Coordinates of C-alpha atoms in Angstrom, one line a residue:
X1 CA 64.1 -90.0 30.1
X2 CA 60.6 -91.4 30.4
X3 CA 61.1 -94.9 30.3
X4 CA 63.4 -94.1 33.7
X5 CA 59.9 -92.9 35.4
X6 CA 59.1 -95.6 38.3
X7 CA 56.1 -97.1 37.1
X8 CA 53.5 -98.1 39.3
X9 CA 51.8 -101.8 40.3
X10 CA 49.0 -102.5 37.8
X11 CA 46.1 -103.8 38.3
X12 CA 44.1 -104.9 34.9
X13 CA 40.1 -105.0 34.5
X14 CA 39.6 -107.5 31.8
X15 CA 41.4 -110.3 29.6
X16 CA 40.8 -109.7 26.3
X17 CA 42.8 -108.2 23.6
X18 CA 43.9 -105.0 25.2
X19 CA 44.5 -106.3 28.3
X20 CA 46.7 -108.6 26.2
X21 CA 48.5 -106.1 24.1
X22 CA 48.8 -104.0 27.5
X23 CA 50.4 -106.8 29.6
X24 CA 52.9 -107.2 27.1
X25 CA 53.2 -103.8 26.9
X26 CA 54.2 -103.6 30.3
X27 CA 56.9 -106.4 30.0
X28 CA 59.1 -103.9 27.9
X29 CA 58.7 -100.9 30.7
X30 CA 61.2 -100.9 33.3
X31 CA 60.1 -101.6 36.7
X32 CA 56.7 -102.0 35.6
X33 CA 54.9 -104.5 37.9
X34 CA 51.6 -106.3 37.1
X35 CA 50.1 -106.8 40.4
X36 CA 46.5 -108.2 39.5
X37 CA 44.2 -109.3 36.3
X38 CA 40.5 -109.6 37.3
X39 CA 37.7 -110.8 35.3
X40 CA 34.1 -112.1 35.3
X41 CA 35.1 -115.5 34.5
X42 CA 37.8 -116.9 37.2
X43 CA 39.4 -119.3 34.8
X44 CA 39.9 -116.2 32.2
X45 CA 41.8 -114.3 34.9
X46 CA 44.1 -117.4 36.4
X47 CA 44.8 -118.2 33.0
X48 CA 46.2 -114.8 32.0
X49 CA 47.7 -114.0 35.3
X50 CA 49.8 -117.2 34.6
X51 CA 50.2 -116.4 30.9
X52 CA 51.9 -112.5 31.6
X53 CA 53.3 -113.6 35.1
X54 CA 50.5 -111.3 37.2
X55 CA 50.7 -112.2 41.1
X56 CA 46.8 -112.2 41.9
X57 CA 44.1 -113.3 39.7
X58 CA 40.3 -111.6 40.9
X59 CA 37.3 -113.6 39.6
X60 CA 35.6 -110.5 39.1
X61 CA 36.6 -107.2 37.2
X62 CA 36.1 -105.0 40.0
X63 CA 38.8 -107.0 42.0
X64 CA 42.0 -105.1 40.8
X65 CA 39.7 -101.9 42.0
X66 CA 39.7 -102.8 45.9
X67 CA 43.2 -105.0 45.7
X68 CA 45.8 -103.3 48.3
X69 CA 48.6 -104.0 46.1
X70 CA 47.5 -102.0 43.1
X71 CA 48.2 -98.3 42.3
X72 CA 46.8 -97.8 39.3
X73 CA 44.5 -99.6 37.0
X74 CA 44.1 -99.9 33.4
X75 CA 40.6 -100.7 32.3
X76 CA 40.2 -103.2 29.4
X77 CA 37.1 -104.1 28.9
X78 CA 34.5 -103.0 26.0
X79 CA 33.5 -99.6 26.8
X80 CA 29.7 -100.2 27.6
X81 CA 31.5 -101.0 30.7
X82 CA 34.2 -98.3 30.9
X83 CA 32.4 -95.9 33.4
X84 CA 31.4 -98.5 35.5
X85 CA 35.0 -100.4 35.8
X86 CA 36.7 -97.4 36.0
X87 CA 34.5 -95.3 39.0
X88 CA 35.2 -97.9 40.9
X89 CA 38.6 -97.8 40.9
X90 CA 38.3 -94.0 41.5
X91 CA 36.3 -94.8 44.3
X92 CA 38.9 -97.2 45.7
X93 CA 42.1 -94.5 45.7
X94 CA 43.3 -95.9 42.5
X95 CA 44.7 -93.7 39.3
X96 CA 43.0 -94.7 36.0
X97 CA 43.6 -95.4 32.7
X98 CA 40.9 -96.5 30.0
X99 CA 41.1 -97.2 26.7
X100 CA 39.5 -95.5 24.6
X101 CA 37.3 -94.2 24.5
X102 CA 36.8 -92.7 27.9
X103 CA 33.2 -94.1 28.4
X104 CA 30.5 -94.4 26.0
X105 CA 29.0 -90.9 26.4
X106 CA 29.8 -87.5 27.5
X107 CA 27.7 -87.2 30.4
X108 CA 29.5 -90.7 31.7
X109 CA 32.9 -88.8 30.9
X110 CA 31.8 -86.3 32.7
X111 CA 31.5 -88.0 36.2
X112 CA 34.5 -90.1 36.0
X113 CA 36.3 -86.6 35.4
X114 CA 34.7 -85.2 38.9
X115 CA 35.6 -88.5 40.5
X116 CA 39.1 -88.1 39.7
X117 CA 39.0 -84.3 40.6
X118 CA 37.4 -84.5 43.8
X119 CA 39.8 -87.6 45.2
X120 CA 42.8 -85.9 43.2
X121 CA 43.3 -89.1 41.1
X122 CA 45.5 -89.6 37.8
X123 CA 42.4 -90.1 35.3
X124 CA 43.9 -90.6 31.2
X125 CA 42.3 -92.3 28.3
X126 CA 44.5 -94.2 26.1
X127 CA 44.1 -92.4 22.9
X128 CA 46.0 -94.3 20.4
X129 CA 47.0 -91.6 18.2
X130 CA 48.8 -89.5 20.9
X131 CA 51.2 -91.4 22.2
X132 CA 53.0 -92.7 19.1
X133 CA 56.3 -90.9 19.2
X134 CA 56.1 -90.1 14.8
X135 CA 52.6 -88.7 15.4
X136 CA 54.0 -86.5 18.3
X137 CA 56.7 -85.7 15.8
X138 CA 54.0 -84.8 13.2
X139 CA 52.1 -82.9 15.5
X140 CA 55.0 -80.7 16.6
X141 CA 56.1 -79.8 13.2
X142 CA 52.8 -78.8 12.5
X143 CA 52.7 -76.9 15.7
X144 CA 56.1 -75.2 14.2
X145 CA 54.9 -74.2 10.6
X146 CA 56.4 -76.8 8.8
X147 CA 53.5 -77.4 6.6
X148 CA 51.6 -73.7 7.4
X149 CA 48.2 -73.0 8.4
X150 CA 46.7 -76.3 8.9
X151 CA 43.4 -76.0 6.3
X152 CA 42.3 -80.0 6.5
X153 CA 42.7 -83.2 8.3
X154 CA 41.3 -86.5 6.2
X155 CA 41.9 -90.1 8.0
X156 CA 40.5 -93.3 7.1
X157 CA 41.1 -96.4 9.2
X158 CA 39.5 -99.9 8.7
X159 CA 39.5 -103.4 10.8
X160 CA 39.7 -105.7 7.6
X161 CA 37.2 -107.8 8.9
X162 CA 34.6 -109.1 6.9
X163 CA 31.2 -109.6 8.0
X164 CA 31.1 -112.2 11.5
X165 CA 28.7 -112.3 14.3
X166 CA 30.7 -113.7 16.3
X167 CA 33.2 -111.1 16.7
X168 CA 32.9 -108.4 18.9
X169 CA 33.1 -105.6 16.2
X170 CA 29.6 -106.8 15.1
X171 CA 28.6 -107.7 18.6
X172 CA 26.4 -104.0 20.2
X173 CA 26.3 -105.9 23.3
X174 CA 30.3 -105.4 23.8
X175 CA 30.1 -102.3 22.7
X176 CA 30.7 -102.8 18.9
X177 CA 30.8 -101.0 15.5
X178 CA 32.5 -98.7 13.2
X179 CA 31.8 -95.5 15.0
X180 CA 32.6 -97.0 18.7
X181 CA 35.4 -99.0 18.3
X182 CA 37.5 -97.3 14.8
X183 CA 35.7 -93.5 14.8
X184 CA 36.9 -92.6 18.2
X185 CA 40.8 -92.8 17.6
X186 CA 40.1 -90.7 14.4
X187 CA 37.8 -88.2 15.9
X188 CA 41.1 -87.9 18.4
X189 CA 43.4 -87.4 16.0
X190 CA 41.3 -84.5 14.5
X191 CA 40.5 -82.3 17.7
X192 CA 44.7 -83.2 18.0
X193 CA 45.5 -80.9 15.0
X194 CA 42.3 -79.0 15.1
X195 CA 40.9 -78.6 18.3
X196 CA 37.4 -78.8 19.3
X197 CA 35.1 -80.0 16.4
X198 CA 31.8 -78.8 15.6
X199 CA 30.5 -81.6 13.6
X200 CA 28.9 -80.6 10.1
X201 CA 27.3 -84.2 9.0
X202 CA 27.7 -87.6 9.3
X203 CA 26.7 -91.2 7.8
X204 CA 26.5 -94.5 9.1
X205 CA 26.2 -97.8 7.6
X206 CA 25.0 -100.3 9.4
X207 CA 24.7 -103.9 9.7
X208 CA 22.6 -107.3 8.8
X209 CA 20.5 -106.8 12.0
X210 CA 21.2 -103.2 12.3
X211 CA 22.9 -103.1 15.3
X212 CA 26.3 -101.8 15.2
X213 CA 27.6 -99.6 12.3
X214 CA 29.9 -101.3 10.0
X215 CA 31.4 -97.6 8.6
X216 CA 31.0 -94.0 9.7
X217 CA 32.2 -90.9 7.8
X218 CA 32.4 -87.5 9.5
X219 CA 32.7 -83.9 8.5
X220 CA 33.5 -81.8 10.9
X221 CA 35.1 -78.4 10.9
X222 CA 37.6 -77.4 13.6
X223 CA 39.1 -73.8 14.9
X224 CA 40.5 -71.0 12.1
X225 CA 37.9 -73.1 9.8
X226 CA 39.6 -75.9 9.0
X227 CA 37.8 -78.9 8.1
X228 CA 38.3 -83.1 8.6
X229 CA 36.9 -85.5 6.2
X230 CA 37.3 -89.1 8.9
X231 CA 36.1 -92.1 7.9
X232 CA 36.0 -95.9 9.8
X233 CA 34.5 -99.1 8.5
X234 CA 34.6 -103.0 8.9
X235 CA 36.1 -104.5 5.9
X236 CA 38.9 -102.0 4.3
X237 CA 41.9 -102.8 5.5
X238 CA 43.5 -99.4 5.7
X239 CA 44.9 -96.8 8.4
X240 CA 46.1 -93.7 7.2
X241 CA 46.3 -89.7 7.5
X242 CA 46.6 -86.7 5.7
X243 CA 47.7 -83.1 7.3
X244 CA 47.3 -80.7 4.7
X245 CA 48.4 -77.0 5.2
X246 CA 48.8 -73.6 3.1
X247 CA 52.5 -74.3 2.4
X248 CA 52.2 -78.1 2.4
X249 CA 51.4 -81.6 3.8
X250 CA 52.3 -84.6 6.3
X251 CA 51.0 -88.2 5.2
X252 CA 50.9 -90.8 8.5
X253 CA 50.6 -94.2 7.2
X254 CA 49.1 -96.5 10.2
X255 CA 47.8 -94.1 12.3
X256 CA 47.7 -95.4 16.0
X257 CA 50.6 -98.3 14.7
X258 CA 52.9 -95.8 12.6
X259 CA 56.1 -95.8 12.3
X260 CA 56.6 -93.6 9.8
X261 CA 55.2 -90.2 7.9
X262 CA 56.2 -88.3 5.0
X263 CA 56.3 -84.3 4.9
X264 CA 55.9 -82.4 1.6
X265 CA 56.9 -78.7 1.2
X266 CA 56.1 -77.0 -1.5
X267 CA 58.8 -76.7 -3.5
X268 CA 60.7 -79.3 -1.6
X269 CA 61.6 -83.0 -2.2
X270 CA 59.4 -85.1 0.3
X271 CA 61.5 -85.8 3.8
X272 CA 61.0 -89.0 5.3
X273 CA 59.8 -88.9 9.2
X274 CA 60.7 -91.7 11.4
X275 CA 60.9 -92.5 15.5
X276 CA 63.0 -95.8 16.3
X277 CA 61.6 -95.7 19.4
X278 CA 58.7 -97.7 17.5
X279 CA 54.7 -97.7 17.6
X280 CA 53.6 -100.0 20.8
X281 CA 50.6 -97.2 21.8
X282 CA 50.5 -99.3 24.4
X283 CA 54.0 -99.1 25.9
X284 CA 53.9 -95.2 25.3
X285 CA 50.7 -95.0 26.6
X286 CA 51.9 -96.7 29.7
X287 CA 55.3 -94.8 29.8
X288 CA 53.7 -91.3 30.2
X289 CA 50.9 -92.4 32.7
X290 CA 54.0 -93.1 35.2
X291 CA 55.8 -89.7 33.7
X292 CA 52.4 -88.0 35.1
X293 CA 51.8 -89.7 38.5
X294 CA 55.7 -89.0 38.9
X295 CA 54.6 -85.3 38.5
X296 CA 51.7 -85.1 40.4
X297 CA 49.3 -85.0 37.6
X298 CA 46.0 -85.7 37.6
X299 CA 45.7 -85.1 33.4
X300 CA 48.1 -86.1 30.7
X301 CA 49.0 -83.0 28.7
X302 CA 48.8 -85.5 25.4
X303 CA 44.9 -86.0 26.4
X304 CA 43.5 -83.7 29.3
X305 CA 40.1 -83.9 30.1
X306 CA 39.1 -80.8 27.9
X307 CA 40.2 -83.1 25.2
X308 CA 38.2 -86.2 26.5
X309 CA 35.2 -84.2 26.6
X310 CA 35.2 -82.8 23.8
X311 CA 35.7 -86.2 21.9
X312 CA 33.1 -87.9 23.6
X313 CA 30.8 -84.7 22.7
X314 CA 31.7 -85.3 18.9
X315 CA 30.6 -88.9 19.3
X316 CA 27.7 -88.1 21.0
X317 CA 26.8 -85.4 18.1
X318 CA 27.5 -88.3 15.5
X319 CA 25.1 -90.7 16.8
X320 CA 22.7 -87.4 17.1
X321 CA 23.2 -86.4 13.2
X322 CA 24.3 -89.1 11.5
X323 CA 21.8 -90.8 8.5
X324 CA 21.3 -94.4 8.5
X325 CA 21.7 -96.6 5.6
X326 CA 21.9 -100.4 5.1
X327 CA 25.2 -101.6 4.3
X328 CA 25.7 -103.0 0.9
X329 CA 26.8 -106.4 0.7
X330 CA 30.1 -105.9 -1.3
X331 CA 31.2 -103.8 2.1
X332 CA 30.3 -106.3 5.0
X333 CA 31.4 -109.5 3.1
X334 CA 30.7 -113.3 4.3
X335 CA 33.6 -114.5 5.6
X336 CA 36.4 -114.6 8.6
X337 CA 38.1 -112.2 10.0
X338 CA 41.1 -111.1 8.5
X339 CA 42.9 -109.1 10.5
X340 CA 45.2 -106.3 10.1
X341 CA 46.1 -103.0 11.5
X342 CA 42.6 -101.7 12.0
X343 CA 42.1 -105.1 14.0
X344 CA 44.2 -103.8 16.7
X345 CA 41.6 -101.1 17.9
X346 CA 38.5 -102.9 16.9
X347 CA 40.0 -106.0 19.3
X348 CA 37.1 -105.6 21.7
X349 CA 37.3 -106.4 24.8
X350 CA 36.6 -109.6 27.4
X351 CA 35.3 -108.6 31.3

């Protein structure tokens, strides 16, 4: 079974949210080992080394890159930031996983990919998505026919935040907004069940400031014709998808976080889908990154680099197409954050 794989010593690049969620993460793997945390701020990285029990603290984020006593690093911090954390570590020897996205553009994508090709390195980006075992489930009944030819994918996901500088959705600096942080995971879902997009049109709403996007909706069309309707914003709180084929539909409620989904046949009483195995991305994510180096992989086979490409293509099309608009007060709110599921990918990040 996969959680039997040997998992190799980590080395984290960052101390914010995902680096959080991660370390935890890696608590519940067997024989995981976090060997290092580094970060900018050398306070930041004693303090969570001591907090998830890591056995070297770096004052700097390329620490875990160079550390002899790291195989494999995960790269946590906002993804303005990705390409640079994570060619280093290529650099060093070390396999690689990012999360999402990849880096911020595809010509960025591009190189890490050759880095990892030319030094034969495990290179993944942690789509969130993928790696929840009811979305493989989905996926694989819709592989099989369940629901028939696929015709449309339509996903919504929002942060429930409502409008605050200081958090690092609404901070460009960290790599911030709709699109960046929310749009990525549904654009993956997408080329999932439809393979490489051509995007059709795009809008964007952006900020007080007009900085970061505070919602982005995409159409897109995918191979055979079949079409995806995504959108990501700020203040809904909402995360869910709809597969819909000739002969019926599967509904995912939570997307990156589900548990659950619901198949309807046509003519059918709806069936319940459901994993106990539960929906810590982060924990799958980490799972099949030791299943591959195991293997002697370079690319995971839930999200080779074909796949990372052509995502960050799609984005990189979106910013190219998309029209601008201010966004209406009623949307971006005055208040806190609020959290919810959405919250969980539009976390940011802390180097």
């Amino acid at each position: 079974m996969a959680q039997q794989e040997p998992s190799p010593r980590w080395g984290l690049i960052g101390t914010g949210h995902s680096a959080h969620a991660f370390a935890r993460a890696l608590a519940t793997v067997p024989g995981a080992h976090l060997a290092a945390v580094g970060s900018r701020s050398p306070a930041r990285a004693e303090a969570f080394a001591r907090t998830h029990g890591a056995a070297t603290a770096h004052g700097s984020c390329t620490g875990p890159a160079t550390d002899p006593g790291v195989d494999a690093v995960y790269v946590a911090t906002p993804h303005p930031w990705h390409h640079t954390h994570a060619l280093a570590a290529l650099e060093s020897g070390k396999h690689v996983l990012v999360r999402a996205p990849l880096a911020a553009n595809d010509l960025q994508a591009a190189e890490l990919i050759q880095a990892a090709r030319d030094r034969d390195l495990l290179l993944m980006e942690g789509s969130a998505p993928r790696h929840v075992p009811v979305q493989r489930l989905a996926r694989t009944m819709v592989e099989q026919g369940a629901i028939g030819a696929v015709l449309s994918v339509h996903a919504e996901l929002g942060a429930g935040l409502d409008h605050d500088h200081a958090h690092p959705f609404f901070d460009a600096e960290r790599g911030g907004g709709a699109l960046s942080l929310l749009g990525t995971h549904l654009l993956s879902a997408a080329t999932w069940y439809l393979g490489e997009l051509t995007v059709l049109g795009a809008a964007r709403q952006l900020a007080p400031g007009r900085t970061v996007d505070t919602l982005a909706t995409v159409l897109a069309r995918g191979g055979g014709g079949a079409t995806a309707t995504l959108t990501c914003a700020s203040r809904p709180d909402v995360a869910r998808a709809v597969i819909t084929g000739s002969a019926g539909r599967i509904e995912i409620e939570g997307t990156g976080q589900a548990t659950d989904a619901v198949l309807h046949r046509h003519g059918a009483a709806p069936e319940r889908l459901h994993r106990e195995e539960g929906a810590d991305t982060h924990r799958f994510q980490a799972l099949e990154f030791a299943r591959c180096l195991n293997q002697g992989l370079t690319q995971s086979p839930l999200m080779p680099w074909s796949h990372s490409r052509a995502l960050a293509q799609a984005v990189d099309r979106v910013r190219d197409v998309a029209e601008l608009m201010d966004d209406p007060a009623h949307l971006t709110g005055a208040g806190r954050p609020t959290g919810s599921a959405g919250a969980a990918h539009a976390g940011g990040g802390r180097r």
